[in-house]
Coordinates of C-alpha atoms and ligand atoms in Angstrom, one line a residue:
X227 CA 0.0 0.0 0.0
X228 CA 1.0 3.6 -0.7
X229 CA 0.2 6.2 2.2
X230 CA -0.1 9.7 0.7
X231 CA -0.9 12.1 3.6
X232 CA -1.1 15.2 2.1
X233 CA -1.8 19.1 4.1
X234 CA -5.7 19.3 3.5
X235 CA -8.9 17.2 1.5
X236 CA -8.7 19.8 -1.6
X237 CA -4.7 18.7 -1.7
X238 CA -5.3 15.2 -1.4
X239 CA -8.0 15.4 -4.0
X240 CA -6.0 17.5 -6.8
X241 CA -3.3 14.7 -6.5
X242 CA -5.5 11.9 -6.6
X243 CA -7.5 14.1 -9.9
X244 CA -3.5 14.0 -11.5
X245 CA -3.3 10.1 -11.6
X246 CA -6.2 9.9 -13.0
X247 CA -5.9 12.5 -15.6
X248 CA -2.2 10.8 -16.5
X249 CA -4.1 7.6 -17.2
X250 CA -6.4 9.3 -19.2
X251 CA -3.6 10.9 -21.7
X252 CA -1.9 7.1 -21.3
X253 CA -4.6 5.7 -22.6
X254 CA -7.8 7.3 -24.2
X255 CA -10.3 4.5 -23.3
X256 CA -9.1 3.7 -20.0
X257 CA -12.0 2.0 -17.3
X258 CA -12.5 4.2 -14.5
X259 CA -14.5 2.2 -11.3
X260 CA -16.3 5.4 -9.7
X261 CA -17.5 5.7 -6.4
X262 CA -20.3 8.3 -4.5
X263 CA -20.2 9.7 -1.3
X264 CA -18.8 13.4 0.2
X265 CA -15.7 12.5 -0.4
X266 CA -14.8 12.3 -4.3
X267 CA -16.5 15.5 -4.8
X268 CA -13.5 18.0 -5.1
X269 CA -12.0 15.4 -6.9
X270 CA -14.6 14.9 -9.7
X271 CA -15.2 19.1 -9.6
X272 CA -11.5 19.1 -10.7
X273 CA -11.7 16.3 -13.3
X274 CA -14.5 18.9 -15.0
X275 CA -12.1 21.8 -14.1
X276 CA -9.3 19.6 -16.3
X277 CA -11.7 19.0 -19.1
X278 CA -12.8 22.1 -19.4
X279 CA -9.5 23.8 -19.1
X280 CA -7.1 21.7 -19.9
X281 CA -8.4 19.4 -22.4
X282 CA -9.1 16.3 -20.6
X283 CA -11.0 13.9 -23.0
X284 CA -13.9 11.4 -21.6
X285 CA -14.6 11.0 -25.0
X286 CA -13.4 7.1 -25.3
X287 CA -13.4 6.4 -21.1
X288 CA -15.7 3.9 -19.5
X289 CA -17.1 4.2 -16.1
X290 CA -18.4 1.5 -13.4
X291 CA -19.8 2.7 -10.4
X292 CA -19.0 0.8 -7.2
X293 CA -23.1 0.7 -6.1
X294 CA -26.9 1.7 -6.2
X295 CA -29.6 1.3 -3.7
X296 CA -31.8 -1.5 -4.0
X297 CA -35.4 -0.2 -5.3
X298 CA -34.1 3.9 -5.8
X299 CA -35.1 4.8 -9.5
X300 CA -32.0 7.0 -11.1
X301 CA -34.2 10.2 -10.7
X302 CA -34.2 10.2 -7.0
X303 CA -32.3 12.6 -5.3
X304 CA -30.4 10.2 -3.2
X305 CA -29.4 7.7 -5.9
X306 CA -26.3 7.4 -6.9
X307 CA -27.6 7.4 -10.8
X308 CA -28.9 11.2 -10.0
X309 CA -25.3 11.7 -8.0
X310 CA -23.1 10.9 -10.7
X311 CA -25.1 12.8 -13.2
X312 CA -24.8 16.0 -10.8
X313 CA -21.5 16.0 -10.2
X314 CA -19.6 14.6 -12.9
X315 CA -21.6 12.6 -15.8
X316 CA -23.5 16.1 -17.3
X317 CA -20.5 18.2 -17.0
X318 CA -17.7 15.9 -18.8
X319 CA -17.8 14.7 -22.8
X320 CA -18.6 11.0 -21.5
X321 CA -21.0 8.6 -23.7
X322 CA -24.0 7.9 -21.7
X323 CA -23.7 4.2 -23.1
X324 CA -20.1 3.9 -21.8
X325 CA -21.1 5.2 -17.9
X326 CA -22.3 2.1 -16.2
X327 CA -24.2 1.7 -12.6
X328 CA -26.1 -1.1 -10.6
X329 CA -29.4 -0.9 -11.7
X330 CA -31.3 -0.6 -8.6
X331 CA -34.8 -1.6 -9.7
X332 CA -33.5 -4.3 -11.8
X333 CA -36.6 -6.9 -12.0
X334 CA -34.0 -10.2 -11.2
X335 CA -31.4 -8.4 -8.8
X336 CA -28.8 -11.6 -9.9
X337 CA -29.0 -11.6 -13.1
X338 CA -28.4 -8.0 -13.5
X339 CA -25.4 -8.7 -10.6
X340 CA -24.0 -11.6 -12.7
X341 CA -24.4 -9.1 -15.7
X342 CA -22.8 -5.8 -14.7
X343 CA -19.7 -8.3 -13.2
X344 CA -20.1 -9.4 -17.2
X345 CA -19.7 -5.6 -18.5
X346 CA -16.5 -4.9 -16.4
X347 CA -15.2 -7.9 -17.9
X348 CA -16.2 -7.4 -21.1
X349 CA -15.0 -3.8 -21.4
X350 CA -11.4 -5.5 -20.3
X351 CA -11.5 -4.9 -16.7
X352 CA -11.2 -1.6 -14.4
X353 CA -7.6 0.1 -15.0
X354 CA -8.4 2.7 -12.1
X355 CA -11.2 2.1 -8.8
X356 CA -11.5 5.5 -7.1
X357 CA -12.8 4.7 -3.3
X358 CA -14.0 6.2 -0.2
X359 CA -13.9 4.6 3.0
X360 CA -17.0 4.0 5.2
X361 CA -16.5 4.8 9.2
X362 CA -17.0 0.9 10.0
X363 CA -14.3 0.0 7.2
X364 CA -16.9 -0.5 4.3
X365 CA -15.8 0.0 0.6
X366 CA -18.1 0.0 -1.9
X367 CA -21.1 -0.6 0.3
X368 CA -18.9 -4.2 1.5
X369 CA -20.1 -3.9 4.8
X370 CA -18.2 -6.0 7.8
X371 CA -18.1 -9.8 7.2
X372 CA -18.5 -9.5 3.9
X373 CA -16.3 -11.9 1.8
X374 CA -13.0 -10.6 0.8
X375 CA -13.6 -12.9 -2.8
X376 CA -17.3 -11.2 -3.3
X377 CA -18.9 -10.0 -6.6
X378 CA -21.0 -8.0 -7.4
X379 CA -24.5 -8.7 -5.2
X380 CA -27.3 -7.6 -2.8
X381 CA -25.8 -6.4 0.5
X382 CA -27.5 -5.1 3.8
X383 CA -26.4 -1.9 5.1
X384 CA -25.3 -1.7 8.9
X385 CA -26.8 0.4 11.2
X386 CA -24.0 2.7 11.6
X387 CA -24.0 2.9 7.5
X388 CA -27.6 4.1 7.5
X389 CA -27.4 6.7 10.2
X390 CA -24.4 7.8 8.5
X391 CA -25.8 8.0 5.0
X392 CA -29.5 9.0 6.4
X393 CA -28.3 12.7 5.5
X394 CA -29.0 12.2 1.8
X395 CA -32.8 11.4 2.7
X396 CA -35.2 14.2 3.3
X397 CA -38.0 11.0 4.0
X398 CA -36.0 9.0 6.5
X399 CA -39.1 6.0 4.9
X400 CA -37.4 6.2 2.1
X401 CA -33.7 5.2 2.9
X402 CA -33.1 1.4 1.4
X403 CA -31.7 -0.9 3.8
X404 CA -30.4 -2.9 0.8
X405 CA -27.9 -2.0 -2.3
X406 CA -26.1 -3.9 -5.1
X407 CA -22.7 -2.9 -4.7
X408 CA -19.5 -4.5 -6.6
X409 CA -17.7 -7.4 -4.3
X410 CA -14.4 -7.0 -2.6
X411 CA -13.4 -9.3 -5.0
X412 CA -14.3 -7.7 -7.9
X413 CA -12.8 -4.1 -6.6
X414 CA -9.6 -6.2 -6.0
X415 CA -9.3 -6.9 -9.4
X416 CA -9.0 -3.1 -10.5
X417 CA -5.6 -2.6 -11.9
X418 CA -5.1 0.1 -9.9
X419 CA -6.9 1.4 -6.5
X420 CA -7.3 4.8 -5.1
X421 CA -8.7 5.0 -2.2
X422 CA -9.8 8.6 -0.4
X423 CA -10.4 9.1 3.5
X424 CA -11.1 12.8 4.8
X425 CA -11.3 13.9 8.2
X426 CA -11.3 12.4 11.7
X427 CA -14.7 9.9 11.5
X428 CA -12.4 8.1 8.8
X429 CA -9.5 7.8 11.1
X430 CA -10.1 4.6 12.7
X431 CA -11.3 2.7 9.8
X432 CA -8.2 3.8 7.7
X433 CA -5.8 2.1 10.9
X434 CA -7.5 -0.6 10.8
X435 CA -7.4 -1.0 6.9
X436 CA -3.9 0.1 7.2
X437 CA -2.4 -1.5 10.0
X438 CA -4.8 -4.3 11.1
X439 CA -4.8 -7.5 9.9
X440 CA -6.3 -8.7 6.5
X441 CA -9.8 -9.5 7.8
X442 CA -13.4 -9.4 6.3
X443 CA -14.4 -7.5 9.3
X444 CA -12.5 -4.3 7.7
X445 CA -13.6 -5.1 4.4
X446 CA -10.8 -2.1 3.4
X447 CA -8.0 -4.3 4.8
X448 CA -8.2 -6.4 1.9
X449 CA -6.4 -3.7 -0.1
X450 CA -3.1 -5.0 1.9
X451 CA -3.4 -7.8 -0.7
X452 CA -3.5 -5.3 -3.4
X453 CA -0.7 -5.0 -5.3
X454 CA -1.0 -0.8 -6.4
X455 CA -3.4 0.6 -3.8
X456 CA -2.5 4.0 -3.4
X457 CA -4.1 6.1 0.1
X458 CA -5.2 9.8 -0.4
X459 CA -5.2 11.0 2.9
X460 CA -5.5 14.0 5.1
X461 CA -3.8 14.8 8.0
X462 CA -6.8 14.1 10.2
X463 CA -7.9 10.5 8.6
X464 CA -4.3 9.3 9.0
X465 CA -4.4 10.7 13.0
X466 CA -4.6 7.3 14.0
X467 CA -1.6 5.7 11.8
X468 CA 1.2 4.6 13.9
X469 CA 3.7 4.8 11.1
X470 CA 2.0 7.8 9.5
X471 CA 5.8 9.5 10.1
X472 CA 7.1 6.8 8.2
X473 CA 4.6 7.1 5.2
X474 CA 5.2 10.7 4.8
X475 CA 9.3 10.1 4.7
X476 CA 8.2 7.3 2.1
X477 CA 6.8 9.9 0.4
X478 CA 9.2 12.3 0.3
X479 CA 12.0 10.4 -0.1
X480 CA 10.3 8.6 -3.5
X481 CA 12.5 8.0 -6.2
X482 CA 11.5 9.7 -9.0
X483 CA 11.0 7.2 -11.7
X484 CA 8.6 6.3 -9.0
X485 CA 6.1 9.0 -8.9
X486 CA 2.9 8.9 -10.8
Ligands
LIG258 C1 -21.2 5.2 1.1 C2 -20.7 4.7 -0.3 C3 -19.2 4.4 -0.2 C4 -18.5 5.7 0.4 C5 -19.0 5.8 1.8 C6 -18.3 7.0 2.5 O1 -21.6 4.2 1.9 N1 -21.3 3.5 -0.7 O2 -18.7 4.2 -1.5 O3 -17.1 5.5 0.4 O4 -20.3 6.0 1.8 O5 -19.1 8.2 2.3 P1 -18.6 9.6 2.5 O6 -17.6 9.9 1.4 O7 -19.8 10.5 2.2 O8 -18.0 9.7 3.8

């Protein structure tokens, strides 16, 4: 794992936003895995920033999202579908046909599962997963004791999940307590993994990713396995690293054929 602790959220963000753009010159038609939340916002605003300004072309890219809620249709507020549309779909040169996402009302919930896991592979796999980080260690929506191996499928959200996420519902009746969300196991097999934490309720779950064992009970620690999962951190979601001196002279002391 790479630890990249940088000042602030908007710093950690615009550096995170640079990978991504680099793969995106690399290689025109590159899969991006996309995820929802608070947390990718500054980075998607500057992905539109990049496009507008700089060029950046979606015009060939592919995008996955990590999960919906079971039984949201797209135009609801708090769907993801509407999310991504807001802040990021409607405001790059991406084909609508290329921007995949669970379909949440899906009439037979595993056979659209065992077809979107189809899609990902069909398009030749994820090059890049952009992640958040949920406060009990969730990615995607793989809550606790969820398999590290997992596919894309029907989870139940936790307790502390829902009062976290409850927020985005102005009807608390109409938060879902299920979602489809992509497996551990199929997150694992992005080529490369970004992962974003921001802020002190992240702290705990990002030691335990980080410096806990491999277990399905921090369905993040099964990034340890991964072999280019790179952390986006701030300086108060790494406040509970141990070695977060260490990581930051890592950092600094990178070789340079080694930077992104
Ligand atoms: C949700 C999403 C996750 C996200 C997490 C953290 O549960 N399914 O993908 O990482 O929330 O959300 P936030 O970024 O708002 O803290």
């Amino acid at each position: 794992m790479e630890i990249i602790i940088q000042p602030d959220a908007d710093a950690a963000s615009l550096a995170g936003a640079a990978v991504i753009d680099a793969l995106i010159r690399r290689k025109p038609a590159a899969v991006l895995g996309l995820a929802t939340g608070s947390t990718p916002l500054t980075l998607y605003r500057e992905l539109i920033r990049r496009h507008r300004e700089e060029g950046l072309d979606f015009s060939r890219v592919t995008t996955f999202n990590l999960d919906e809620y079971l039984g949201l249709a797209p135009a609801h507020p708090a769907s993801y579908h509407f999310y991504m549309r807001e802040n990021f779909f409607h405001q790059v040169n991406l084909s609508a046909a290329r921007a995949h996402l669970p379909d949440g009302l899906a009439a037979d919930v595993p056979a659209a599962c065992r077809r979107y896991e189809e899609q990902i592979a069909a398009a030749g796999g994820i090059d890049l997963q952009v992640l958040g980080i949920g406060a009990d260690g969730h990615i995607g929506f793989n809550e606790p004791s969820s398999s590290l191996a997992s596919r894309t499928r029907v989870k139940t959200l936790t307790m502390e999940t829902l009062r976290d996420n409850a927020r985005h519902f102005t009807d608390p009746g109409e938060q879902p307590r299920h979602v489809i969300t992509m497996g551990v196991g199929t997150i694992m097999d992005a080529r490369t993994v970004l992962l974003f934490a921001f802020g002190p309720a992240k702290a705990r779950a990002v030691a335990a990713a980080v410096e806990g064992p491999v277990t399905a009970s921090v369905p993040a620690s099964a990034l340890q396995l991964h072999p280019r999962a790179v952390l986006f951190l701030d300086q108060a979601a790494a406040g509970d690293l141990r070695r977060r001196e260490y990581y930051r002279w890592v950092h600094e002391n990178k070789p340079d054929w080694q930077r992104f």
